[in-house]
Tab-separated table of C-alpha atoms in Angstrom:
chain	number	residue	atom	x	y	z
E	1	UNK	CA	11.247	5.302	-9.179
E	2	UNK	CA	9.726	7.155	-11.951
E	3	UNK	CA	7.065	9.467	-10.991
E	4	UNK	CA	3.495	8.852	-11.797
E	5	UNK	CA	0.694	11.409	-12.334
E	6	UNK	CA	-2.857	10.683	-11.827
E	7	UNK	CA	-6.344	12.429	-12.030
E	8	UNK	CA	-7.003	13.281	-8.534
E	9	UNK	CA	-10.723	11.935	-8.812
E	10	UNK	CA	-12.956	10.269	-11.455
E	11	UNK	CA	-16.830	9.119	-11.479
E	12	UNK	CA	-17.917	6.151	-13.093
E	13	UNK	CA	-21.749	4.903	-13.707
E	14	UNK	CA	-22.189	1.545	-12.267
E	15	UNK	CA	-22.127	-1.300	-14.758
E	16	UNK	CA	-19.872	0.253	-16.989
E	17	UNK	CA	-16.197	0.276	-17.729
E	18	UNK	CA	-13.922	2.524	-15.371
E	19	UNK	CA	-10.709	3.509	-17.244
E	20	UNK	CA	-8.098	5.050	-14.813
E	21	UNK	CA	-5.290	6.715	-16.611
E	22	UNK	CA	-1.874	7.035	-15.221
E	23	UNK	CA	1.079	8.931	-16.944
E	24	UNK	CA	4.698	7.550	-16.116
E	25	UNK	CA	6.964	9.729	-18.626
E	26	UNK	CA	10.206	9.162	-16.896
E	27	UNK	CA	9.707	5.289	-16.432
E	28	UNK	CA	12.994	3.107	-17.053
E	29	UNK	CA	13.169	-0.017	-19.288
E	30	UNK	CA	13.345	-2.262	-16.159
E	31	UNK	CA	10.567	-0.522	-14.072
E	32	UNK	CA	7.274	-2.468	-13.346
E	33	UNK	CA	3.938	-0.556	-13.330
E	34	UNK	CA	1.858	-1.809	-10.408
E	35	UNK	CA	-1.935	-0.966	-9.415
E	36	UNK	CA	-3.130	-0.885	-5.870
E	37	UNK	CA	-6.449	0.464	-4.536
E	38	UNK	CA	-7.565	1.471	-1.304
E	39	UNK	CA	-11.310	1.249	0.172
E	40	UNK	CA	-11.817	3.600	2.912
E	41	UNK	CA	-10.236	2.620	5.986
E	42	UNK	CA	-8.752	-0.427	4.797
E	43	UNK	CA	-5.180	-1.617	3.565
E	44	UNK	CA	-4.409	-0.832	0.209
E	45	UNK	CA	-5.321	-4.346	-2.112
E	46	UNK	CA	-2.983	-5.319	-5.158
E	47	UNK	CA	-4.680	-5.280	-8.283
E	48	UNK	CA	-2.356	-6.015	-11.270
E	49	UNK	CA	1.093	-4.965	-12.405
E	50	UNK	CA	3.266	-4.956	-15.761
E	51	UNK	CA	6.406	-4.499	-17.602
E	52	UNK	CA	5.590	-3.914	-21.091
E	53	UNK	CA	2.685	-6.419	-22.557
E	54	UNK	CA	-1.310	-5.963	-21.621
E	55	UNK	CA	-2.215	-7.907	-18.478
E	56	UNK	CA	-5.564	-9.112	-17.559
E	57	UNK	CA	-6.682	-10.747	-14.718
E	58	UNK	CA	-9.792	-11.758	-12.691
E	59	UNK	CA	-9.907	-7.785	-11.250
E	60	UNK	CA	-9.094	-5.602	-14.147
E	61	UNK	CA	-6.919	-5.252	-17.358
E	62	UNK	CA	-3.513	-3.219	-17.771
E	63	UNK	CA	-3.101	-1.383	-20.992
E	64	UNK	CA	0.642	-0.185	-21.280
E	65	UNK	CA	1.168	2.109	-24.406
E	66	UNK	CA	3.898	1.041	-26.628
E	67	UNK	CA	6.576	3.751	-25.447
E	68	UNK	CA	5.692	2.830	-21.557
E	69	UNK	CA	4.841	6.307	-20.910
E	70	UNK	CA	1.756	5.777	-19.693
E	71	UNK	CA	-1.021	2.877	-18.832
E	72	UNK	CA	-4.774	2.798	-18.287
E	73	UNK	CA	-6.134	0.387	-15.782
E	74	UNK	CA	-9.568	-1.008	-16.808
E	75	UNK	CA	-12.449	-2.262	-14.601
E	76	UNK	CA	-14.441	-3.590	-17.149
E	77	UNK	CA	-17.939	-3.492	-15.103
E	78	UNK	CA	-17.379	-1.078	-12.223
E	79	UNK	CA	-19.834	-1.799	-9.001
E	80	UNK	CA	-20.435	0.496	-6.574
E	81	UNK	CA	-17.689	-1.869	-4.186
E	82	UNK	CA	-14.978	-0.486	-6.754
E	83	UNK	CA	-15.230	3.032	-5.284
E	84	UNK	CA	-11.934	3.404	-3.986
E	85	UNK	CA	-8.391	5.516	-4.322
E	86	UNK	CA	-6.499	3.590	-7.133
E	87	UNK	CA	-2.683	3.950	-6.944
E	88	UNK	CA	-0.374	3.543	-9.974
E	89	UNK	CA	3.149	3.086	-8.938
E	90	UNK	CA	6.270	2.496	-10.980
E	91	UNK	CA	8.904	0.390	-9.456
E	92	UNK	CA	12.480	-1.127	-9.997
E	93	UNK	CA	13.451	-4.489	-8.728
E	94	UNK	CA	14.224	-4.351	-5.106
E	95	UNK	CA	12.626	-0.472	-4.488
E	96	UNK	CA	9.825	0.435	-2.207
E	97	UNK	CA	6.524	1.205	-2.815
E	98	UNK	CA	5.900	5.119	-2.924
E	99	UNK	CA	2.268	6.033	-3.033
E	100	UNK	CA	1.237	9.314	-4.892
E	101	UNK	CA	-2.106	10.733	-4.199
E	102	UNK	CA	-3.735	8.069	-6.452
E	103	UNK	CA	-7.298	8.536	-8.118
E	104	UNK	CA	-10.301	8.783	-6.092
E	105	UNK	CA	-12.962	6.690	-8.045
E	106	UNK	CA	-16.710	7.085	-7.577
E	107	UNK	CA	-19.070	4.620	-8.701
E	108	UNK	CA	-22.421	5.968	-8.737
E	109	UNK	CA	-25.545	3.939	-9.356
D	1	UNK	CA	-4.454	-14.664	-2.411
D	2	UNK	CA	-1.938	-14.088	0.386
D	3	UNK	CA	-3.255	-13.046	3.464
D	4	UNK	CA	-1.703	-10.382	6.129
D	5	UNK	CA	-3.364	-9.712	9.372
D	6	UNK	CA	-2.930	-7.155	12.044
D	7	UNK	CA	-4.103	-6.880	15.776
D	8	UNK	CA	-5.496	-4.991	17.026
D	9	UNK	CA	-7.809	-3.220	14.076
D	10	UNK	CA	-8.331	-0.377	16.388
D	11	UNK	CA	-6.764	0.943	19.686
D	12	UNK	CA	-7.295	4.039	22.108
D	13	UNK	CA	-4.429	4.910	24.470
D	14	UNK	CA	-3.476	7.619	26.630
D	15	UNK	CA	-0.560	10.067	26.047
D	16	UNK	CA	2.761	8.686	27.236
D	17	UNK	CA	1.740	5.250	27.114
D	18	UNK	CA	3.314	2.638	24.452
D	19	UNK	CA	1.221	0.217	22.135
D	20	UNK	CA	2.297	-2.593	20.150
D	21	UNK	CA	1.069	-3.324	16.800
D	22	UNK	CA	1.032	-6.887	15.236
D	23	UNK	CA	1.370	-7.899	11.781
D	24	UNK	CA	1.138	-11.560	10.417
D	25	UNK	CA	1.583	-13.140	7.453
D	26	UNK	CA	-0.848	-15.951	7.591
D	27	UNK	CA	-0.496	-18.408	4.573
D	28	UNK	CA	3.365	-17.511	3.261
D	29	UNK	CA	6.905	-16.559	4.559
D	30	UNK	CA	7.434	-12.933	4.796
D	31	UNK	CA	11.196	-12.433	4.216
D	32	UNK	CA	10.264	-8.419	4.183
D	33	UNK	CA	7.701	-6.400	5.814
D	34	UNK	CA	7.048	-2.718	5.638
D	35	UNK	CA	5.204	-0.462	7.959
D	36	UNK	CA	3.175	2.271	6.807
D	37	UNK	CA	1.589	5.369	7.987
D	38	UNK	CA	-1.493	7.154	6.959
D	39	UNK	CA	-3.034	10.442	8.139
D	40	UNK	CA	-6.538	11.337	7.202
D	41	UNK	CA	-6.915	12.352	3.547
D	42	UNK	CA	-3.340	11.505	2.729
D	43	UNK	CA	-1.644	8.770	1.165
D	44	UNK	CA	0.300	6.330	2.556
D	45	UNK	CA	3.774	7.200	3.889
D	46	UNK	CA	6.393	4.236	4.394
D	47	UNK	CA	8.164	4.224	7.775
D	48	UNK	CA	10.541	1.488	7.719
D	49	UNK	CA	11.568	-1.661	6.272
D	50	UNK	CA	12.476	-4.879	7.869
D	51	UNK	CA	14.037	-8.261	6.922
D	52	UNK	CA	13.687	-11.085	9.229
D	53	UNK	CA	16.306	-11.517	11.826
D	54	UNK	CA	17.630	-7.852	10.704
D	55	UNK	CA	17.133	-4.522	12.114
D	56	UNK	CA	14.900	-2.346	10.356
D	57	UNK	CA	15.476	0.324	7.990
D	58	UNK	CA	13.848	3.440	8.783
D	59	UNK	CA	12.889	6.207	6.255
D	60	UNK	CA	14.130	9.658	6.880
D	61	UNK	CA	12.219	11.728	9.304
D	62	UNK	CA	11.000	8.416	11.241
D	63	UNK	CA	12.642	8.340	14.832
D	64	UNK	CA	13.822	4.541	15.483
D	65	UNK	CA	13.852	4.762	19.098
D	66	UNK	CA	10.014	6.088	19.163
D	67	UNK	CA	8.973	3.340	16.396
D	68	UNK	CA	10.421	-0.062	17.588
D	69	UNK	CA	10.027	-2.757	14.838
D	70	UNK	CA	10.942	-6.290	15.532
D	71	UNK	CA	10.654	-9.069	12.973
D	72	UNK	CA	11.298	-12.045	14.996
D	73	UNK	CA	10.146	-14.614	12.665
D	74	UNK	CA	8.967	-15.213	8.596
D	75	UNK	CA	5.331	-14.617	9.872
D	76	UNK	CA	5.371	-12.025	12.515
D	77	UNK	CA	6.712	-8.271	12.541
D	78	UNK	CA	5.471	-5.935	15.331
D	79	UNK	CA	5.495	-2.140	15.750
D	80	UNK	CA	5.854	-0.789	19.314
D	81	UNK	CA	4.939	3.136	19.399
D	82	UNK	CA	6.736	4.092	22.387
D	83	UNK	CA	5.432	6.971	24.690
D	84	UNK	CA	2.481	8.011	22.323
D	85	UNK	CA	1.453	11.424	21.981
D	86	UNK	CA	-1.628	12.803	19.921
D	87	UNK	CA	0.256	13.595	17.059
D	88	UNK	CA	1.069	10.013	16.435
D	89	UNK	CA	-2.638	9.364	16.193
D	90	UNK	CA	-2.863	7.756	12.762
D	91	UNK	CA	-3.754	4.696	10.524
D	92	UNK	CA	-0.881	2.080	10.402
D	93	UNK	CA	-0.635	-0.277	7.937
D	94	UNK	CA	1.819	-3.140	7.208
D	95	UNK	CA	2.716	-5.119	3.991
D	96	UNK	CA	4.261	-8.210	3.387
D	97	UNK	CA	6.583	-9.694	0.674
D	98	UNK	CA	8.220	-13.043	0.037
D	99	UNK	CA	11.350	-11.818	-1.886
D	100	UNK	CA	11.950	-11.963	-5.031
D	101	UNK	CA	8.452	-11.662	-5.644
D	102	UNK	CA	7.816	-7.824	-5.091
D	103	UNK	CA	4.077	-8.014	-4.894
D	104	UNK	CA	3.067	-6.464	-1.202
D	105	UNK	CA	0.420	-8.040	0.279
D	106	UNK	CA	-1.284	-5.296	2.679
D	107	UNK	CA	-2.867	-5.934	6.003
D	108	UNK	CA	-6.059	-4.359	6.998
D	109	UNK	CA	-4.493	-1.415	9.022
D	110	UNK	CA	-4.791	-0.377	12.721
D	111	UNK	CA	-6.250	2.922	13.773
D	112	UNK	CA	-4.445	4.204	16.498
D	113	UNK	CA	-5.999	7.112	18.543
D	114	UNK	CA	-4.071	8.767	21.471
D	115	UNK	CA	-5.913	10.984	23.933
């Protein structure tokens, strides 16, 4: 699986958009970008995934660059409950999820 | 969305005893279940993958005789930590997937403390 690089931590003001970047410069054509988050002492929660096109669901939006070498997860209106570690994972069909260090997002009032 | 439960959520046991952790998919059939371990302030590390009715596939460095995994049905997988020692104290998390959908749905985790 392609390796991902994320900033170790980010702060965001409550009510503002949180933009979490992820670099995956070695991604191959059939690898998906997945995002999960883990709130303290809980299991990871699936957020969103995509291949080429931008995706949006009730939780977030995923913007993937045209060359697919990076992506951004957008939480449009961050709340205090969005404070968590966010993991960007690239995987091929049939491969296992490999969790990196993730980005620790702190939403502040 | 799909729900995965784990039991117990928290367990304390004495060194040398065995502990069983259950992972259940409540509203879907999980052909594949995964077991992870997470130490404090660290990321999740995959321990093993199990498919219903088959032997589990363990990651390198994970002792299969110490961490017994049984995936007897499409909704239940169990992880038994045998002869537990204090260094086995960790947060154990399972996830389940209904192939060919590769989204994994995670359980809430089980915190094991071995004294």
